[in-house]
PDB file of C-alpha atoms and ligand atoms in Angstrom:
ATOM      1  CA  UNK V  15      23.385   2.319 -13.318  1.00  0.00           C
ATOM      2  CA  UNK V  16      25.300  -0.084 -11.156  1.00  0.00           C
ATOM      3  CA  UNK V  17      26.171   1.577  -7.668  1.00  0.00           C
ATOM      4  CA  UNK V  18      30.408   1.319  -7.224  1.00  0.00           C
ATOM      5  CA  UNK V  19      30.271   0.112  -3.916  1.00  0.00           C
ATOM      6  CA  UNK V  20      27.071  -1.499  -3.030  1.00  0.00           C
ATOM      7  CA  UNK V  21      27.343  -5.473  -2.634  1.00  0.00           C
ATOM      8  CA  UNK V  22      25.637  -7.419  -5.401  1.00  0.00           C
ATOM      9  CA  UNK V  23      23.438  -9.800  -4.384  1.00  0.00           C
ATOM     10  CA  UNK V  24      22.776 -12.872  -6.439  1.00  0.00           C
ATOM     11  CA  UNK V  25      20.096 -15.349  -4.930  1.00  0.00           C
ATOM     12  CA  UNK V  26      17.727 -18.015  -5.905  1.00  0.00           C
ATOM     13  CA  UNK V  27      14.736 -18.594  -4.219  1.00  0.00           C
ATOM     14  CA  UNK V  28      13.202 -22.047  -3.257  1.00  0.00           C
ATOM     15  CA  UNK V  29      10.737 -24.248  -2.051  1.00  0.00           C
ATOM     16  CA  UNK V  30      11.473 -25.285   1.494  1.00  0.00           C
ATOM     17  CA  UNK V  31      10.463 -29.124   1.749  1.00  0.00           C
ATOM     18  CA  UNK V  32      10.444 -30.613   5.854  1.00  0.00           C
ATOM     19  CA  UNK V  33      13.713 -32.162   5.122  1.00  0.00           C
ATOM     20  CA  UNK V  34      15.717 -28.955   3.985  1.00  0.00           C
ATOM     21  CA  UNK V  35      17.294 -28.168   7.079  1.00  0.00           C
ATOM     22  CA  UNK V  36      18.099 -31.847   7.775  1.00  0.00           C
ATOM     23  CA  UNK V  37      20.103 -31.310   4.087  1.00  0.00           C
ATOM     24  CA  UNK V  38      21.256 -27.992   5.259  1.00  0.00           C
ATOM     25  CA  UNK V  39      23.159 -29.744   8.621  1.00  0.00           C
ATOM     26  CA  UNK V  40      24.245 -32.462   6.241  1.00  0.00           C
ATOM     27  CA  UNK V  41      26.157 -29.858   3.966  1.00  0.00           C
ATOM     28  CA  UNK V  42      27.585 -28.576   7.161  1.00  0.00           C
ATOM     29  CA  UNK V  43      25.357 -25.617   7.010  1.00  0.00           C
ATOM     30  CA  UNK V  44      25.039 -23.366  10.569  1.00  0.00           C
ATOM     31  CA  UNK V  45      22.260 -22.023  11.862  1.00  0.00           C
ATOM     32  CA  UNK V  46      23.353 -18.412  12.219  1.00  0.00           C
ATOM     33  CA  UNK V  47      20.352 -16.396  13.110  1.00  0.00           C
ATOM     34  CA  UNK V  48      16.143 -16.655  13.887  1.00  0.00           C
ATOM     35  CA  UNK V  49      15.054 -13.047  13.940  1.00  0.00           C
ATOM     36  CA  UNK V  50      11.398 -11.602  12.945  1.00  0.00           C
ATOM     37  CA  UNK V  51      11.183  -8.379  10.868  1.00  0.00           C
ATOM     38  CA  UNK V  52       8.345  -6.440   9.511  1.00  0.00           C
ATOM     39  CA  UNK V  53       9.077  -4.750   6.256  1.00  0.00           C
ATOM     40  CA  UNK V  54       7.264  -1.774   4.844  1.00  0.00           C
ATOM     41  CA  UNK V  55       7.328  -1.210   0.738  1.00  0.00           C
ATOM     42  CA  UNK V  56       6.586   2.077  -0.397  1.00  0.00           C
ATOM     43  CA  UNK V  57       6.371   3.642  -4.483  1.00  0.00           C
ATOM     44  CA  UNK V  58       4.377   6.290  -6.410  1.00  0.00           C
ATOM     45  CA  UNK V  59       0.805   6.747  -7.183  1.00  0.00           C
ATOM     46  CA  UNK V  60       1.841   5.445 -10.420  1.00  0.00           C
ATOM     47  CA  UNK V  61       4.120   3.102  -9.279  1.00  0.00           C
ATOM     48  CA  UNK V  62       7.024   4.559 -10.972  1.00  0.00           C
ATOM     49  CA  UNK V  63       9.638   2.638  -8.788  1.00  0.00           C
ATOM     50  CA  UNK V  64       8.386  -1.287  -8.470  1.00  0.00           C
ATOM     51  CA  UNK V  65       7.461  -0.903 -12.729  1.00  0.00           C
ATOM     52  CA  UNK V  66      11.230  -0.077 -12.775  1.00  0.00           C
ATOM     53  CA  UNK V  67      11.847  -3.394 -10.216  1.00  0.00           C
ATOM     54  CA  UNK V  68      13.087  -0.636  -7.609  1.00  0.00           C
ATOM     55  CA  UNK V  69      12.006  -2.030  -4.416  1.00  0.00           C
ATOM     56  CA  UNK V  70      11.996   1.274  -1.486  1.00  0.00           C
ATOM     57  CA  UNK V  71      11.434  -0.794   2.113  1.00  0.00           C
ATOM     58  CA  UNK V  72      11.487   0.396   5.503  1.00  0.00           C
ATOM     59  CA  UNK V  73      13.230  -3.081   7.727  1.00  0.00           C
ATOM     60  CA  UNK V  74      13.544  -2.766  11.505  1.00  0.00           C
ATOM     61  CA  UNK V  75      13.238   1.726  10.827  1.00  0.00           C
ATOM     62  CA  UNK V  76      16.003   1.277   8.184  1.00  0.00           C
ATOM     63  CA  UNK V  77      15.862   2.680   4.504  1.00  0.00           C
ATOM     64  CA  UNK V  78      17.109  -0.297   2.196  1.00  0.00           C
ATOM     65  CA  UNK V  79      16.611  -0.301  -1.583  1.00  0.00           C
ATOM     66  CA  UNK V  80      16.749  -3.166  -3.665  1.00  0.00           C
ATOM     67  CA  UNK V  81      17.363  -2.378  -7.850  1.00  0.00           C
ATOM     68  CA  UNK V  82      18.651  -4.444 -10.976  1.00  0.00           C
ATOM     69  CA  UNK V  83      22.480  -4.198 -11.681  1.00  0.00           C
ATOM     70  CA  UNK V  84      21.467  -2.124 -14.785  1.00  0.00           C
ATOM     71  CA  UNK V  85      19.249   1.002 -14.770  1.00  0.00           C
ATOM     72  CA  UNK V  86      15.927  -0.096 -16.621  1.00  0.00           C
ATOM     73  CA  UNK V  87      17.252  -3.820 -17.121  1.00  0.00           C
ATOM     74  CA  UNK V  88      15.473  -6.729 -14.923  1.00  0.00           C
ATOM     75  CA  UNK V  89      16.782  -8.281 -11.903  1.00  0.00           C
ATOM     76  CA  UNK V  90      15.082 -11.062 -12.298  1.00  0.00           C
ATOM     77  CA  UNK V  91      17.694 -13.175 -14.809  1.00  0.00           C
ATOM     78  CA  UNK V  92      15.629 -16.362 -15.676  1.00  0.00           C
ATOM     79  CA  UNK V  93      15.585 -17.915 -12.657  1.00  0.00           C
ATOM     80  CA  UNK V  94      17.804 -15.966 -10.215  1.00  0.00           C
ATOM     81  CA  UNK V  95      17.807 -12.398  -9.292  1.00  0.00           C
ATOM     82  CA  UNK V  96      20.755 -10.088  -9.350  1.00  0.00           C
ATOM     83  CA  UNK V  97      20.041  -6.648  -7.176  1.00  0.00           C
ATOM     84  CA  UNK V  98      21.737  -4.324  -5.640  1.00  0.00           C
ATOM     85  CA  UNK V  99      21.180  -3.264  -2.198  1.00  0.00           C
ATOM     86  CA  UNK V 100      21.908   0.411  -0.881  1.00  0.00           C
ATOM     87  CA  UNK V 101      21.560   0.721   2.789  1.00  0.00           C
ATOM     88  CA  UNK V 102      22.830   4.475   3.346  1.00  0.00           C
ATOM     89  CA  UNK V 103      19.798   6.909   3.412  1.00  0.00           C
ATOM     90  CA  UNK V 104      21.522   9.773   1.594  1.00  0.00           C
ATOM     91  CA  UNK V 105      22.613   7.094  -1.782  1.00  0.00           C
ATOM     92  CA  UNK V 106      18.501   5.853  -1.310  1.00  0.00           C
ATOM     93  CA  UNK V 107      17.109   9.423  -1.811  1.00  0.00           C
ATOM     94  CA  UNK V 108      19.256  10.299  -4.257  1.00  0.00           C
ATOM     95  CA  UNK V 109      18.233   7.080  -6.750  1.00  0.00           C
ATOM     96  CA  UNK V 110      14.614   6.788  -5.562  1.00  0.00           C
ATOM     97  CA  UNK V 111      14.361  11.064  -6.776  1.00  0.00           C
ATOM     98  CA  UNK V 112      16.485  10.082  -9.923  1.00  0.00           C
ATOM     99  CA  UNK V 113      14.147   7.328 -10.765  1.00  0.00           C
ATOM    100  CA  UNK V 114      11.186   8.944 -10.229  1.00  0.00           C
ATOM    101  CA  UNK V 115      12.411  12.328 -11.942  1.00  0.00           C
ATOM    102  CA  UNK V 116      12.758  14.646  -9.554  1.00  0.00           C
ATOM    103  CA  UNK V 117      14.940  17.171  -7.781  1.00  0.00           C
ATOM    104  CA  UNK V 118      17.121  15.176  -4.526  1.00  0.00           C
ATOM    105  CA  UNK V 119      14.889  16.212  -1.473  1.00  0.00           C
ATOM    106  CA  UNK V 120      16.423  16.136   2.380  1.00  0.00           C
ATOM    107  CA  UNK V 121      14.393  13.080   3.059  1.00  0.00           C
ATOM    108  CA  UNK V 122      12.328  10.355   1.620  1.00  0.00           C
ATOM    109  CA  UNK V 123       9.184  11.528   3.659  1.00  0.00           C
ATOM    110  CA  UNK V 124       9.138  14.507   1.472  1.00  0.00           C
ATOM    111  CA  UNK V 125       8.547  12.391  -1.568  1.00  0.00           C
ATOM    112  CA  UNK V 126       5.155  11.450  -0.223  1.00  0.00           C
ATOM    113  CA  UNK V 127       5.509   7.973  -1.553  1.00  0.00           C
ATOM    114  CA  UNK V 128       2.547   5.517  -0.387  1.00  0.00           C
ATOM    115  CA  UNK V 129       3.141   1.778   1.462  1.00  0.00           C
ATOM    116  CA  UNK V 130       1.737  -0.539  -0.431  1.00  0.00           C
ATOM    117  CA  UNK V 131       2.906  -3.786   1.192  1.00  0.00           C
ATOM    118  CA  UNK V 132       3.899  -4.561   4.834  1.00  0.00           C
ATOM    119  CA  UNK V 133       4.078  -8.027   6.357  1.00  0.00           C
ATOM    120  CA  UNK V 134       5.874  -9.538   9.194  1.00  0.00           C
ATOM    121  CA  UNK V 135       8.762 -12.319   8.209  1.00  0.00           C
ATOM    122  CA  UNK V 136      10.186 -14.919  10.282  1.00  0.00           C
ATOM    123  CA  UNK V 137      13.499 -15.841   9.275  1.00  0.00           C
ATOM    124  CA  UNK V 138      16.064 -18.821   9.407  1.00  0.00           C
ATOM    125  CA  UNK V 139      19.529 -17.801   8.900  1.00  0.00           C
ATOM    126  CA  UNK V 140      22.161 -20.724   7.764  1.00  0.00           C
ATOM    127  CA  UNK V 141      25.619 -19.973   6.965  1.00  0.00           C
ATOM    128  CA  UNK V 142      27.263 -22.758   4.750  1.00  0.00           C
ATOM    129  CA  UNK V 143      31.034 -23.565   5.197  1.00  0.00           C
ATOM    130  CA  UNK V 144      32.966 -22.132   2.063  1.00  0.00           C
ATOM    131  CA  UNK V 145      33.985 -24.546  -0.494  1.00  0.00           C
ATOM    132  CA  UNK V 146      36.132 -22.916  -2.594  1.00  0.00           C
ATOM    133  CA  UNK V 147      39.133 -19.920  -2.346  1.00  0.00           C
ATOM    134  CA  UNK V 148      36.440 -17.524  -3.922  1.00  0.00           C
ATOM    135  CA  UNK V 149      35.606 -16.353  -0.078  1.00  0.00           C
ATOM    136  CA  UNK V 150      32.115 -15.941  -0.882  1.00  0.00           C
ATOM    137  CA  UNK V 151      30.565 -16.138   1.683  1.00  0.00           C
ATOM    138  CA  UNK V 152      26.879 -18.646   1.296  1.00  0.00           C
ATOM    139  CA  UNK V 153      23.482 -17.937   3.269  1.00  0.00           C
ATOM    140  CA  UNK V 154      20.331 -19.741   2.910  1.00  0.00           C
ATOM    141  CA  UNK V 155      17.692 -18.138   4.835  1.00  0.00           C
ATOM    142  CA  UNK V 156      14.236 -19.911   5.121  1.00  0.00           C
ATOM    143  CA  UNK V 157      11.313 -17.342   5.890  1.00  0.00           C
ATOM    144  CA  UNK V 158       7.938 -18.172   6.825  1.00  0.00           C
ATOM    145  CA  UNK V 159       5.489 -14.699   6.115  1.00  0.00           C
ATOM    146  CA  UNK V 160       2.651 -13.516   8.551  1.00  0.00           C
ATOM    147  CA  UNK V 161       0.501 -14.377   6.263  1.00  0.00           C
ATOM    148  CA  UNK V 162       1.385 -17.795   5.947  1.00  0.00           C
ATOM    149  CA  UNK V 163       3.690 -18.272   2.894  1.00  0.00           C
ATOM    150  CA  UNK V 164       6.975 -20.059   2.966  1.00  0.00           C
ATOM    151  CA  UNK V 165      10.205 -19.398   0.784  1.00  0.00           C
ATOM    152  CA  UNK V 166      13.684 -20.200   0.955  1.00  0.00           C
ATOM    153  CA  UNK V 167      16.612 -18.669  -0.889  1.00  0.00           C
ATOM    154  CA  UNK V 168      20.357 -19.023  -1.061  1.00  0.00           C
ATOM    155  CA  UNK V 169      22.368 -15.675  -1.696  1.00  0.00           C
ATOM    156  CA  UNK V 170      25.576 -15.055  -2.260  1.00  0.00           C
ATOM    157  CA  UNK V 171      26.808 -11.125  -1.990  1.00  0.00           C
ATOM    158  CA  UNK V 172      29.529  -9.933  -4.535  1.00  0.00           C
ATOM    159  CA  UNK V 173      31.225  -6.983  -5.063  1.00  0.00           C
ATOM    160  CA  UNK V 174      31.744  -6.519  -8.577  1.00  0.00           C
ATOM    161  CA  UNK V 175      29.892  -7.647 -11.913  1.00  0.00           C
ATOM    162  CA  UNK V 176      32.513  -9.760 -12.705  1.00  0.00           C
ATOM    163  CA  UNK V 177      32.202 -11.856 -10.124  1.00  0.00           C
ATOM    164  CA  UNK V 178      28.332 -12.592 -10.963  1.00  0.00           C
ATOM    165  CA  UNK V 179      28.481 -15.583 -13.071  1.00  0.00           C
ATOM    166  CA  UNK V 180      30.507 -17.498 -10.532  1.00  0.00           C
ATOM    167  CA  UNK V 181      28.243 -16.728  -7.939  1.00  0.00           C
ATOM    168  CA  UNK V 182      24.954 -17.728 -10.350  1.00  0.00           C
ATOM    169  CA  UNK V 183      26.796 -21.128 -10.709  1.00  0.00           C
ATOM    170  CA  UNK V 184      26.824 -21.529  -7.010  1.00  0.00           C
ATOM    171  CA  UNK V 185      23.704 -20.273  -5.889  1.00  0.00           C
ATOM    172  CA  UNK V 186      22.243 -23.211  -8.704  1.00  0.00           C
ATOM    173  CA  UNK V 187      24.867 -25.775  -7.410  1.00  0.00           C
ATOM    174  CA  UNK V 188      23.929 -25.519  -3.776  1.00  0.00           C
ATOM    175  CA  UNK V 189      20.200 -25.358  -4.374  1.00  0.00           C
ATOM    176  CA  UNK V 190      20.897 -28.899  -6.581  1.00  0.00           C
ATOM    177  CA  UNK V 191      22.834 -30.584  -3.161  1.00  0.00           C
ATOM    178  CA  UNK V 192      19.409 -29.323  -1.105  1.00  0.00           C
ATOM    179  CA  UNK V 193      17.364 -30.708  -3.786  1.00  0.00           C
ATOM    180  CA  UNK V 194      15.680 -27.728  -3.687  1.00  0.00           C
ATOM    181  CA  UNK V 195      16.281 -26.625  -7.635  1.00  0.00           C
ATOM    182  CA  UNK V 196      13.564 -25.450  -9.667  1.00  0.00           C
ATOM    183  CA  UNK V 197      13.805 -24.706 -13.502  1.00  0.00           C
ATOM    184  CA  UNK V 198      10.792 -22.262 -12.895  1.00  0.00           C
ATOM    185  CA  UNK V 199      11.285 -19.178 -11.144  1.00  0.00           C
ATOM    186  CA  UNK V 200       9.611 -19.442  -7.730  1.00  0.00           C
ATOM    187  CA  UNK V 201       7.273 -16.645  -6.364  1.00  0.00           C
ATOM    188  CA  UNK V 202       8.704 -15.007  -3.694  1.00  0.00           C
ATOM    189  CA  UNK V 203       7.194 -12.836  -0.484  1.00  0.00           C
ATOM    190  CA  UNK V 204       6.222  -9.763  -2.962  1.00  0.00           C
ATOM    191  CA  UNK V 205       4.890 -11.433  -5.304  1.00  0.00           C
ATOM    192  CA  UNK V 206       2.430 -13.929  -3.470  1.00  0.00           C
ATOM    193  CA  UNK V 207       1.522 -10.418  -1.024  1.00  0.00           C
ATOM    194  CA  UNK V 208       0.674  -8.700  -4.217  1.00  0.00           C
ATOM    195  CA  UNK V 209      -1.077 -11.169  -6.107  1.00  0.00           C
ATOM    196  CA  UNK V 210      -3.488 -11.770  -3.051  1.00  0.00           C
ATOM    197  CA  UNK V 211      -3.973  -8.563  -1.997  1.00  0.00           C
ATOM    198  CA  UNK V 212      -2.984  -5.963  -4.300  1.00  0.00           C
ATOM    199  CA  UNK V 213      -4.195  -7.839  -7.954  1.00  0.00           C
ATOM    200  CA  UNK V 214      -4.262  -4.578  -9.826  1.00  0.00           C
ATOM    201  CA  UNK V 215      -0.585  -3.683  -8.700  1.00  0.00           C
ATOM    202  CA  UNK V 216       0.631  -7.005  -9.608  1.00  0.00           C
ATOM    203  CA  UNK V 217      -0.750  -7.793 -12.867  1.00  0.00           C
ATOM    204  CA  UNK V 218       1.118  -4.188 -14.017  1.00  0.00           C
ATOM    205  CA  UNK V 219       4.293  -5.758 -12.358  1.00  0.00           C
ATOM    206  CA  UNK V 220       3.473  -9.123 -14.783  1.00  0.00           C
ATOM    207  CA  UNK V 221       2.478  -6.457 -17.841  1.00  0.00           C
ATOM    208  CA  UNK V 222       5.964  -4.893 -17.484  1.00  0.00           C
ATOM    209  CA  UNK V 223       7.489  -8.263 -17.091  1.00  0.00           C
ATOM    210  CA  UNK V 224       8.861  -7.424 -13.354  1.00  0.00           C
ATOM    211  CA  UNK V 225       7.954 -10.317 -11.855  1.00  0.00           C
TER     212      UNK V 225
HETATM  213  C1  V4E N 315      11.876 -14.448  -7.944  1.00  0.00           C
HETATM  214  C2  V4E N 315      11.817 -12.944  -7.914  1.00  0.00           C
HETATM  215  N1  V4E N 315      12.125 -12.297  -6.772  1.00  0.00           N
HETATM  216  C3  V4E N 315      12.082 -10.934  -6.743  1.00  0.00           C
HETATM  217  C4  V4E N 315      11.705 -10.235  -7.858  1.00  0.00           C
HETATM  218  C5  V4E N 315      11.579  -8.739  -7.863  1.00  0.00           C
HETATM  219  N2  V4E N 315      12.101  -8.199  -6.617  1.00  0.00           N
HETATM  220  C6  V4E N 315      13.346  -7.855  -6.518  1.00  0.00           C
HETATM  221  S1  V4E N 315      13.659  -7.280  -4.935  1.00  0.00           S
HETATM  222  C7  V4E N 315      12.056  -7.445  -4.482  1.00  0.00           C
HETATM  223  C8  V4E N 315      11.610  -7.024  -3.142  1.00  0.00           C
HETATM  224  C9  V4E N 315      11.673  -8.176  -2.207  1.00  0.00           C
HETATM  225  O1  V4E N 315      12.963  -8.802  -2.294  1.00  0.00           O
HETATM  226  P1  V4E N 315      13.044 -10.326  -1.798  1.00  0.00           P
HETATM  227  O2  V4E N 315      14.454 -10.797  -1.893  1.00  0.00           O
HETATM  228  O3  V4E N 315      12.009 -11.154  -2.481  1.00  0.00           O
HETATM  229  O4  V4E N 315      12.603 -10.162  -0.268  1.00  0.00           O
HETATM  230  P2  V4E N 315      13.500 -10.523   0.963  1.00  0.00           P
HETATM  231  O5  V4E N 315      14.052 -11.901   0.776  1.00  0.00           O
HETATM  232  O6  V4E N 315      12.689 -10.268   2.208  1.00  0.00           O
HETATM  233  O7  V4E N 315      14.666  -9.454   0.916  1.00  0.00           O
HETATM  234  P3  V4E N 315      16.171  -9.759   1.376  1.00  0.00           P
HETATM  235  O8  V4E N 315      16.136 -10.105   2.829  1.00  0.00           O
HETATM  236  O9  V4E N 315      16.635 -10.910   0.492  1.00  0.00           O
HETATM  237  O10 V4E N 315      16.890  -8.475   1.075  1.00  0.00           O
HETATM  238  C10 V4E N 315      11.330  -8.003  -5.516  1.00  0.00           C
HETATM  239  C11 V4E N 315       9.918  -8.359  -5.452  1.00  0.00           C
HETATM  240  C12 V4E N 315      11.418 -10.948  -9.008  1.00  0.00           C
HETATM  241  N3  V4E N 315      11.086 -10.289 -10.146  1.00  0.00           N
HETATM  242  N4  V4E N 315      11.448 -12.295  -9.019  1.00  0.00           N
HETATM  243 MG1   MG N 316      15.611 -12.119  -0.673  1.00  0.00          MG
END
């Protein structure tokens, strides 16, 4: 189920061509932040979280977890994702224990969940000027993996459901002014990780229609 206060974030991911920043700086975009982060993905044995597209990381020795807006629904709508993102450890252990079944634990060590991805991403953070009197605020970041893959995405955080088809429109709008719109979803850092290096993970993710 949707969480009541967790942000909403709606984001499509892209294709970064040489000229996208130059397009960026054109739309008045800013560059806000360069940082590097490694993240660390952990699930079940049987992979009881990802098959539900419940994404458990470890970012910079924070807990974040990523899940769709509905409980056993995708995130991935066509081609744009809609997730939620919890940040607080206690709200993380209490939905990575419901998902997988199991009593609430102290802590998500206890769970004795495996890593099955980590990888080091080097990020590009643009803030674009709001248009509009939504106040939604617009970043595009543009990451560049460890392992040599390169994806862009424009996101746009909301707080309610309501507000999700507004944001959709943008997100598609803004990646049309970067000429950066694709009618096909585009694989993003999990996905290309997997299918190199983990086939038999990902081709259950494409079997339950995850990614
Ligand atoms: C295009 C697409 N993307 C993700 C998924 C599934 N999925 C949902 S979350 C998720 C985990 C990774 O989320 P993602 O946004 O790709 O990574 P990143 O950009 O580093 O996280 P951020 O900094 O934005 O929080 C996946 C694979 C999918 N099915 N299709
Ligand atoms: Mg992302």
């Amino acid at each position: 189920m949707s969480h009541p206060s967790a942000p909403i974030e709606v984001e499509r991911k892209f294709v970064p061509g040489p000229e996208v920043e130059d397009h960026l700086l054109t739309l008045g975009a800013v560059l806000q932040d360069e940082m590097k982060f490694q993240d660390s993905y952990y699930d079940s044995p049987d992979l009881r979280l990802t098959l539900a597209d419940v994404w458990l990381r470890k970012r910079a020795d924070s807990w974040e977890l990523k899940h769709p807006l509905v409980r056993g629904a995708r995130g991935l709508n066509g081609t744009s994702t809609q997730y939620q993102e919890l940040n607080n450890e206690a709200e993380i252990i209490c939905r990575v224990s419901e998902e997988l079944g199991v009593p609430c634990p102290h802590n998500l060590e206890s769970l004795q969940l495996e890593e099955f991805a980590r990888f080091v991403t080097t990020r590009r953070k643009f803030l674009l000027p709001l248009d509009d009197n939504s106040n939604h605020k617009v970043v595009v970041d543009l990451d560049m993996t460890d392992f040599g893959f390169a994806v862009g995405e424009v996101e746009v955080l909301v707080q309610t459901k309501e507000e999700v088809q507004s944001a959709l429109v943008k997100v598609d709008d803004i990646c049309k002014k970067l000429g950066v719109f694709s009618i096909s979803p585009v694989p993003g850092k999990m996905s290309t990780f997997l299918k190199r290096n983990r086939e038999e993970h990902y081709r259950k993710l494409l079997e339950a229609h995850v990614l």
